[in-house]
PDB file of C-alpha atoms in Angstrom:
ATOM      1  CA  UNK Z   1     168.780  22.026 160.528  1.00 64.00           C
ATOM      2  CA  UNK Z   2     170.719  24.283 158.091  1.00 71.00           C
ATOM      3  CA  UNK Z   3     169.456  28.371 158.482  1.00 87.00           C
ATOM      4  CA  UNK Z   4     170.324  31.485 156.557  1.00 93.00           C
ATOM      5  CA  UNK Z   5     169.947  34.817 157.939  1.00 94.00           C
ATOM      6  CA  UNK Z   6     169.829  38.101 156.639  1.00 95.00           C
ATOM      7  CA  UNK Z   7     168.932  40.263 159.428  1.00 87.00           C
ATOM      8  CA  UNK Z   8     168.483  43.443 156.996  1.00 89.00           C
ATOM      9  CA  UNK Z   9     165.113  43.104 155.251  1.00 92.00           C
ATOM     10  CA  UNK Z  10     164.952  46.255 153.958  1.00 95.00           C
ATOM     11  CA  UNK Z  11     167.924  49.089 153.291  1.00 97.00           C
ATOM     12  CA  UNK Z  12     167.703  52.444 151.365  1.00 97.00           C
ATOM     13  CA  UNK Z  13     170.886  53.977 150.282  1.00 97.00           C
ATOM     14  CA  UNK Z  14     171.965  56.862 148.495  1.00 97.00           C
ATOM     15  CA  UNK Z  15     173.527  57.131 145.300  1.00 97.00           C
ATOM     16  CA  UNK Z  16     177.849  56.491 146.316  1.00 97.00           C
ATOM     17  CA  UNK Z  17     176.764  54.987 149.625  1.00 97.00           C
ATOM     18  CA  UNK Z  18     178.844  51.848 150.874  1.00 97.00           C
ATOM     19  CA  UNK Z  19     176.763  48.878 151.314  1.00 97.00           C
ATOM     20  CA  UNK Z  20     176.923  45.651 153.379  1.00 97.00           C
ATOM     21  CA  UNK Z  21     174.435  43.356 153.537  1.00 97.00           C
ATOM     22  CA  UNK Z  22     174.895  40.501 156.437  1.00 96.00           C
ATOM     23  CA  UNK Z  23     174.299  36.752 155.576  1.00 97.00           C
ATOM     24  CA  UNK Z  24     174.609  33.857 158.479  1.00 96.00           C
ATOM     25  CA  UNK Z  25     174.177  30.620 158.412  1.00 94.00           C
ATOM     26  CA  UNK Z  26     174.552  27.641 160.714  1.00 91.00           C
ATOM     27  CA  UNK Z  27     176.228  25.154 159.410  1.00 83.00           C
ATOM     28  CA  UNK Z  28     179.635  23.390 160.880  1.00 77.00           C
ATOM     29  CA  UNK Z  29     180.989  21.669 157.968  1.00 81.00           C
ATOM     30  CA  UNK Z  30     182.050  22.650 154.189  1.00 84.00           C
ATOM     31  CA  UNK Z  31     179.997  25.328 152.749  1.00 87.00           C
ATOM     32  CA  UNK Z  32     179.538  26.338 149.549  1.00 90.00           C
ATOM     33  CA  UNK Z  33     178.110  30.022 149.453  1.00 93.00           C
ATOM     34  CA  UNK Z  34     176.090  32.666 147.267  1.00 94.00           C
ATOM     35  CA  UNK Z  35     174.542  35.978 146.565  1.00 96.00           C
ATOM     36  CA  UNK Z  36     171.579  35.833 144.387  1.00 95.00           C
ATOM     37  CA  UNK Z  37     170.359  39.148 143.246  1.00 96.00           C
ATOM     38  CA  UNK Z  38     166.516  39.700 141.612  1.00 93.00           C
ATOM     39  CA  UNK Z  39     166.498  42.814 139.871  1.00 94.00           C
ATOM     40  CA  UNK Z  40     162.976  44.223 139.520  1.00 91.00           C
ATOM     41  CA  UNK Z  41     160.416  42.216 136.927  1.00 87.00           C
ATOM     42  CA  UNK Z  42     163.659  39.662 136.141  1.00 89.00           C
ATOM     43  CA  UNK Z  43     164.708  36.350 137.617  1.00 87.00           C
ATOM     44  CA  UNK Z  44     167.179  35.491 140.109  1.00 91.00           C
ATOM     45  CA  UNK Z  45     170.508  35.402 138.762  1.00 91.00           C
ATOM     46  CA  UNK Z  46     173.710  34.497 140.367  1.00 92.00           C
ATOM     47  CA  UNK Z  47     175.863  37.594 141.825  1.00 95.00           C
ATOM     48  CA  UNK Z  48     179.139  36.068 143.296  1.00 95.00           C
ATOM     49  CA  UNK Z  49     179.988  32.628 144.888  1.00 93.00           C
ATOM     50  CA  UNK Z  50     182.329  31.033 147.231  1.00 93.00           C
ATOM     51  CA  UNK Z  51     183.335  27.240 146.893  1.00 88.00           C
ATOM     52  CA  UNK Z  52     186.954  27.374 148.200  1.00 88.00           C
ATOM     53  CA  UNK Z  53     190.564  29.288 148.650  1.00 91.00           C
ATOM     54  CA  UNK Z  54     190.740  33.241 148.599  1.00 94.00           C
ATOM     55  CA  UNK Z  55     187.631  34.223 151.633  1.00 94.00           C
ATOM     56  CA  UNK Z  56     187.304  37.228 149.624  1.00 96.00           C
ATOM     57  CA  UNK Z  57     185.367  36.683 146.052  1.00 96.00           C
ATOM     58  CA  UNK Z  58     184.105  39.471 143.933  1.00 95.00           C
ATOM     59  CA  UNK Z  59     181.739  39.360 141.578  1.00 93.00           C
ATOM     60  CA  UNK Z  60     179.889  41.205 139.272  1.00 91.00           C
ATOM     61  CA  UNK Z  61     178.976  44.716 138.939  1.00 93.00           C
ATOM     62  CA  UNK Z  62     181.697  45.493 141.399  1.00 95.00           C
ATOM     63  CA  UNK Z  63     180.349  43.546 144.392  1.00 97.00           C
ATOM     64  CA  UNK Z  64     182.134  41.387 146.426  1.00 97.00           C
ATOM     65  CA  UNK Z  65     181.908  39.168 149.715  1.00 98.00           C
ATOM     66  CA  UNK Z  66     184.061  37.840 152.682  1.00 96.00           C
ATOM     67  CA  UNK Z  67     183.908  34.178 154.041  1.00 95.00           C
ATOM     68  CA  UNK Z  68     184.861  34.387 157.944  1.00 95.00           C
ATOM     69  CA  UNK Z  69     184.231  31.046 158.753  1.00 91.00           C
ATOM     70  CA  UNK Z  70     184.830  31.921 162.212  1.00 92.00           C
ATOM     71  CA  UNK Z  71     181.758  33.728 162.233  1.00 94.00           C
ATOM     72  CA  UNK Z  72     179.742  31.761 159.556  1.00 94.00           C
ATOM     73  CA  UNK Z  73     179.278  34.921 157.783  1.00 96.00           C
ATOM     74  CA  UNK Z  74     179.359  35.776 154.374  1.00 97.00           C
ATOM     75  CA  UNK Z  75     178.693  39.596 153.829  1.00 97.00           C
ATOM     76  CA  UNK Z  76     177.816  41.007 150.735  1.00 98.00           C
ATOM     77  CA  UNK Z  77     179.547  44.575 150.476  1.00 97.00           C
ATOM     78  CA  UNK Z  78     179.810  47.269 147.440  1.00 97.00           C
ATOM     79  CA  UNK Z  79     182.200  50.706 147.819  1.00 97.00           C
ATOM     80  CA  UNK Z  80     179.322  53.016 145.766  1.00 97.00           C
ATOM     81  CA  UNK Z  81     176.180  51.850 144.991  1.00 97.00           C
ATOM     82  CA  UNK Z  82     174.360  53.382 142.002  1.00 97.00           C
ATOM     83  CA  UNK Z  83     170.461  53.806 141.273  1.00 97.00           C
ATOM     84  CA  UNK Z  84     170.896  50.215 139.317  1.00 96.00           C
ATOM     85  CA  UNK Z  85     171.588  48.363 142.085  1.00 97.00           C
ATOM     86  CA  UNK Z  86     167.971  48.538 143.136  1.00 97.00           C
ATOM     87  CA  UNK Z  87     166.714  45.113 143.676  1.00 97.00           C
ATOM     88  CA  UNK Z  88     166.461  41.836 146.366  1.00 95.00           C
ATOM     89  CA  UNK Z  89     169.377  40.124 147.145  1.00 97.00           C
ATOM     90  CA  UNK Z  90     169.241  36.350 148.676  1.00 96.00           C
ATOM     91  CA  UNK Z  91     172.185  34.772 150.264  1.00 96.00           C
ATOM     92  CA  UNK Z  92     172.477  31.397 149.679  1.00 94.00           C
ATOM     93  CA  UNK Z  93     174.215  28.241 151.393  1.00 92.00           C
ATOM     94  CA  UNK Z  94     174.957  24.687 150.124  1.00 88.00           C
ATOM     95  CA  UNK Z  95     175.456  22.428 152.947  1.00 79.00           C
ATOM     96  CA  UNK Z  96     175.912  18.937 152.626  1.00 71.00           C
ATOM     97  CA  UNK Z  97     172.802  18.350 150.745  1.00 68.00           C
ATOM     98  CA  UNK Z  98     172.373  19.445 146.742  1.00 72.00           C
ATOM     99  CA  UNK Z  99     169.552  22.343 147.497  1.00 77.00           C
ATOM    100  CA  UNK Z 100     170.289  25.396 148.527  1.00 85.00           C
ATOM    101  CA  UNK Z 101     169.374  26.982 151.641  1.00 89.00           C
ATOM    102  CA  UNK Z 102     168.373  30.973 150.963  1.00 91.00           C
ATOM    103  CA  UNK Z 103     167.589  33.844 153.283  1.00 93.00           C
ATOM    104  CA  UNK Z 104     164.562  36.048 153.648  1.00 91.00           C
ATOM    105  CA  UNK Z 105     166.454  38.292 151.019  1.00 94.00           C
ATOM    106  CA  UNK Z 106     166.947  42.010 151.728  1.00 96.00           C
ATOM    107  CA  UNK Z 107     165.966  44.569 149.766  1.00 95.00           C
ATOM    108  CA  UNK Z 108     167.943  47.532 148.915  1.00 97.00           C
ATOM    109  CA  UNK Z 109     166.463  50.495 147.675  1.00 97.00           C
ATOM    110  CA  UNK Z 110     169.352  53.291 145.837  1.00 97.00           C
ATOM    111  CA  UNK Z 111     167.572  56.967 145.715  1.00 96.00           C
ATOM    112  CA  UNK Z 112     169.155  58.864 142.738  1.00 92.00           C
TER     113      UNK Z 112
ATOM    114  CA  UNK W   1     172.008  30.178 124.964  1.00 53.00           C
ATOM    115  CA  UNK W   2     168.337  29.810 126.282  1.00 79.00           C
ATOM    116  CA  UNK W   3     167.628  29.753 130.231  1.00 91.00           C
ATOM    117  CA  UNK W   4     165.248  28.221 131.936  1.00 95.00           C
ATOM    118  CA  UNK W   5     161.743  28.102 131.395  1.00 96.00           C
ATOM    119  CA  UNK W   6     158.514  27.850 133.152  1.00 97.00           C
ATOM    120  CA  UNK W   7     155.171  28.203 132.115  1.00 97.00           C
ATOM    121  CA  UNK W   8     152.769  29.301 132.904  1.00 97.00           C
ATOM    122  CA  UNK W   9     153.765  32.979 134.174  1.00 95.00           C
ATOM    123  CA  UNK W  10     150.611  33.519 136.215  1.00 97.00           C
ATOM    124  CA  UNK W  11     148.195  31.103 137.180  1.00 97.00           C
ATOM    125  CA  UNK W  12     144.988  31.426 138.992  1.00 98.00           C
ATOM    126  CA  UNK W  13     142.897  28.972 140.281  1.00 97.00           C
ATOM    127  CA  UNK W  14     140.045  28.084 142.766  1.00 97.00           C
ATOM    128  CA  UNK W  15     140.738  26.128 145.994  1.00 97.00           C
ATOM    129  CA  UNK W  16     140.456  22.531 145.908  1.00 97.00           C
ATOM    130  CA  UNK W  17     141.783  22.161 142.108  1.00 97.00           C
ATOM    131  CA  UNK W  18     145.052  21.070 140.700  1.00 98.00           C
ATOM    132  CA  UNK W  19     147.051  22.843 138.991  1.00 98.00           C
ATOM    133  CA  UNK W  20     150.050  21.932 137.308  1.00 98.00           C
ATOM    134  CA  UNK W  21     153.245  23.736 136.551  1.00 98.00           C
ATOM    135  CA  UNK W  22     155.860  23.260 134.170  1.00 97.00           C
ATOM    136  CA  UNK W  23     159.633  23.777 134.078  1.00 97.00           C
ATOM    137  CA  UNK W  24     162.365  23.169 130.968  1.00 96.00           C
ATOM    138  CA  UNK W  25     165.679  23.695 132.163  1.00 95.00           C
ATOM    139  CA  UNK W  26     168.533  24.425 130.533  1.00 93.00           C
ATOM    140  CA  UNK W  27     169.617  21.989 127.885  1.00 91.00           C
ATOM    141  CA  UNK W  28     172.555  18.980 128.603  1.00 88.00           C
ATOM    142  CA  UNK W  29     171.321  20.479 132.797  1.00 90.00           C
ATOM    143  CA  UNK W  30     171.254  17.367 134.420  1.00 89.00           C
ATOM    144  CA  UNK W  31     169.750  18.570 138.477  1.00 91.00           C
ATOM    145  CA  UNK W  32     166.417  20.035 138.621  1.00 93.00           C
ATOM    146  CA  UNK W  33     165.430  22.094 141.810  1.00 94.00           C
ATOM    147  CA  UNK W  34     161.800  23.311 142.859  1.00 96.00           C
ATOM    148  CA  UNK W  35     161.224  25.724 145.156  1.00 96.00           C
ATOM    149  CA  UNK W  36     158.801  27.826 146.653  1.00 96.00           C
ATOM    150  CA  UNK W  37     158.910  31.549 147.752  1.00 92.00           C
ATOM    151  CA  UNK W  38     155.965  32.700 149.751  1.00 91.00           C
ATOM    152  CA  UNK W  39     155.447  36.730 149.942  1.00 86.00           C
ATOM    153  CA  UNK W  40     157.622  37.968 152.521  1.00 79.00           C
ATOM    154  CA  UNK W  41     160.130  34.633 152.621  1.00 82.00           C
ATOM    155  CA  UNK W  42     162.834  33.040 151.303  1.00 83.00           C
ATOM    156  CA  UNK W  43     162.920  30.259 148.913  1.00 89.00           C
ATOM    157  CA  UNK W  44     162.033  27.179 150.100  1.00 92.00           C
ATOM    158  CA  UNK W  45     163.531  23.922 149.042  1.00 92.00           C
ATOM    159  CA  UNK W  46     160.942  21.257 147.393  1.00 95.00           C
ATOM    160  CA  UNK W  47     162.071  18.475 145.589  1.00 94.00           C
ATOM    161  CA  UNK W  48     165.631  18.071 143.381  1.00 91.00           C
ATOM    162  CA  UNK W  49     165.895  15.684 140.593  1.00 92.00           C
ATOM    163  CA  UNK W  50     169.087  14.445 139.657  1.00 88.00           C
ATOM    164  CA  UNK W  51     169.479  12.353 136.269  1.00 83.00           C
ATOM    165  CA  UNK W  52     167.854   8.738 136.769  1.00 83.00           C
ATOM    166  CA  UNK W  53     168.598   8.580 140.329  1.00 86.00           C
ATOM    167  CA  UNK W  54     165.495   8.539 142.450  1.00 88.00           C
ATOM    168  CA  UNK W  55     164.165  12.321 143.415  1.00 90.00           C
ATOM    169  CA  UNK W  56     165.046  14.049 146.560  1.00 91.00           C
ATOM    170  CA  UNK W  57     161.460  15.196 147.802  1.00 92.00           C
ATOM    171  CA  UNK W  58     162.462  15.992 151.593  1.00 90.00           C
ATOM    172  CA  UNK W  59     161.280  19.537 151.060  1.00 91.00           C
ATOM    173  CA  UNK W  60     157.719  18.637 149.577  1.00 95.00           C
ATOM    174  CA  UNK W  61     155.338  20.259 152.198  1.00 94.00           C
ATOM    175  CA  UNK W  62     152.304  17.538 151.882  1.00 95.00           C
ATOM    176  CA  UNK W  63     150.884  14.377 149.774  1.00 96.00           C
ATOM    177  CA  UNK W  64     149.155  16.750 147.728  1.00 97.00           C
ATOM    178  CA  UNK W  65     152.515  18.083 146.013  1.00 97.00           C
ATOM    179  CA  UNK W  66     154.430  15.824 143.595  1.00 97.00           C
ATOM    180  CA  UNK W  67     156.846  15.968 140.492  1.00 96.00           C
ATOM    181  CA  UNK W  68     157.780  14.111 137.291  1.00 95.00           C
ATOM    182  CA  UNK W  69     160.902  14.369 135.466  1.00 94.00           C
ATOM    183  CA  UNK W  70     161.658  13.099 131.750  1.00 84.00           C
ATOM    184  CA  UNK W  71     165.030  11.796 131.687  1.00 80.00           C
ATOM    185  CA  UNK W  72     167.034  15.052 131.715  1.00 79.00           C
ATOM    186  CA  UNK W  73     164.810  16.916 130.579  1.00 88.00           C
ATOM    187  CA  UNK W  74     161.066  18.793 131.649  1.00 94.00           C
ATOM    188  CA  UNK W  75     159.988  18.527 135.130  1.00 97.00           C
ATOM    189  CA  UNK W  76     155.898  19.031 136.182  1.00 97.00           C
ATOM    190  CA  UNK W  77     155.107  20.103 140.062  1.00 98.00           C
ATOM    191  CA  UNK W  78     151.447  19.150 140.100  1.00 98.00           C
ATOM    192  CA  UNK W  79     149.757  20.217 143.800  1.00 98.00           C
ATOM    193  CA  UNK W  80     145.962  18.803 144.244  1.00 98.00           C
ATOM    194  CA  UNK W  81     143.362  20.048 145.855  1.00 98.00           C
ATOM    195  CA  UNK W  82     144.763  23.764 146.223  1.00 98.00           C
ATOM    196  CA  UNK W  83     145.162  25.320 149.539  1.00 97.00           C
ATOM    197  CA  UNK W  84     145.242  29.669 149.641  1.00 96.00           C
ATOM    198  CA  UNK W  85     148.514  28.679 151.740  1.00 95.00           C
ATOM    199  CA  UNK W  86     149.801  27.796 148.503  1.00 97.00           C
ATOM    200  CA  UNK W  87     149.911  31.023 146.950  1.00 97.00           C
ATOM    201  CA  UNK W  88     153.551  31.676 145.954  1.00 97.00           C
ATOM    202  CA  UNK W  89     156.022  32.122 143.493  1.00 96.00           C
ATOM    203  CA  UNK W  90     157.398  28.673 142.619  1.00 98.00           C
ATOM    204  CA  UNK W  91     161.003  28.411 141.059  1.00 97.00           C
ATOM    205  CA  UNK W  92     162.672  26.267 139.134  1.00 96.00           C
ATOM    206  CA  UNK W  93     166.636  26.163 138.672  1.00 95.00           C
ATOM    207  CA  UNK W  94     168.588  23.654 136.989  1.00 93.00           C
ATOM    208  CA  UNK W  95     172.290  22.770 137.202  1.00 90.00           C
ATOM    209  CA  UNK W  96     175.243  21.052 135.414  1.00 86.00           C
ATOM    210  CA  UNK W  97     176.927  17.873 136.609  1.00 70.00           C
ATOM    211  CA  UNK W  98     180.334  19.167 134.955  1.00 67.00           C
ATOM    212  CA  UNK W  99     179.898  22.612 137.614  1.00 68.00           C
ATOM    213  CA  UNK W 100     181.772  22.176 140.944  1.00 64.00           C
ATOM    214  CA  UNK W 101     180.126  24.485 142.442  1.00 66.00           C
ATOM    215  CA  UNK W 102     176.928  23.497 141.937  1.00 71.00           C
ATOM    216  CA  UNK W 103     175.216  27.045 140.546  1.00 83.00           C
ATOM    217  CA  UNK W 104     172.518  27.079 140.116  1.00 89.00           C
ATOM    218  CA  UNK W 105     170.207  28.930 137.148  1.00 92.00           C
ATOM    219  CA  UNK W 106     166.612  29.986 137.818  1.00 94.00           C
ATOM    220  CA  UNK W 107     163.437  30.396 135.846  1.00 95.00           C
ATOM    221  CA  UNK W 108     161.341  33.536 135.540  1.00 94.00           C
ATOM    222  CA  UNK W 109     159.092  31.622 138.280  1.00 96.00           C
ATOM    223  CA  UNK W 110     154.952  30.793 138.077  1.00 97.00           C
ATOM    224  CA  UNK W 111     152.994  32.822 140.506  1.00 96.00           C
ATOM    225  CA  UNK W 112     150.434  30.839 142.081  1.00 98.00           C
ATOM    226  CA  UNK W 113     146.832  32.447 143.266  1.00 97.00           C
ATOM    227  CA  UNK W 114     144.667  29.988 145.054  1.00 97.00           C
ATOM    228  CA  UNK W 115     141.393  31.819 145.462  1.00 96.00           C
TER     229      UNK W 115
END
């Protein structure tokens, strides 16, 4: 069966700290593969995506992630976070069927 | 333009009744997705609707859980005879046919309390 994992369930980062946030999944055909980010009291809305060519997609609010197949990984990383960027963030993995298959989300927590 | 909806925001209810929660995705969306996030977990697939073809409902946890689509348009996950296991958030997203990629939009959610 088709698993995420995001081994970091909880980070806290200061203000211009780099971030990376590690996704899995298992999964040995064609993937199709998300960040969702859940800001506090919102919804979840869609931060970057990866369906094919360049491994390296960015996204918004200056975020961005790398496909390594060879590792079925698809990190989420940001060069400075800021106090905004306070929220859960779910990596997501379409496999074969139409759903989506999420992770246990991580939260990251930015200190001013 | 307008998102998805689902009402009701908050619902409460005593073990053992229905309860019955409503979704309106995004207009011309033709997939509908349920899903469930327990406290502490990741979303869990339910059930994914699809136009007129027939429902995909290999992530529906038990007999008591079911859902109705109109056409393309509002979807109802009803669950009988409440359980406190199914306290959770439950999430709808919808999705376009003409989208490649398949993204997904989600609703503000309906947090369940089974008391």
């Amino acid at each position: 069966a088709q698993s995420v994992s995001q081994h970091n369930h909880h980070v806290i980062l200061s203000e211009a700290a780099s971030l990376e946030l590690g996704c899995n999944y298992s999964y040995g055909g064609t993937v199709n593969l998300f960040w969702y980010v859940q800001y506090p009291g919102q919804h979840l809305q869609l931060l970057l995506k990866y369906f094919s060519g360049d491994p390296l997609v960015k996204g918004i609010k200056g975020f961005e992630a790398e496909f390594i197949k060879s590792k079925f990984s698809f990190n989420l990383r940001k060069p400075s976070v800021q106090w905004s960027d306070t929220a859960e963030y779910f990596c997501a993995v379409r496999a074969g069927a139409n759903n989506l298959f999420f992770g246990t989300g991580t939260r990251l927590t930015v200190i001013p | 333009g307008a998102g998805v909806s689902q009402s009701p925001s908050n619902k409460v209810t005593e073990k053992g009744k229905d309860v019955e929660l409503r979704c309106d995705p995004i207009s011309g969306h033709t997939a509908l997705y349920w899903y469930r996030q327990r406290l502490g977990q990741g979303l869990e697939f339910l059930i994914y609707f699809q136009g007129n073809s027939a429902p995909d409902k290999s992530g529906l946890p038990s007999d008591r859980f079911s859902a109705e689509r109109t056409g393309e348009s509002v979807s109802t996950l009803t669950i009988q005879r409440t359980q406190q296991e199914d306290s959770a958030v439950y999430l709808c997203a919808s999705s376009s046919a003409w989208d490649s990629s398949y993204e997904q939009y989600f609703g503000p959610g309906t947090r369940l309390t089974v008391t």
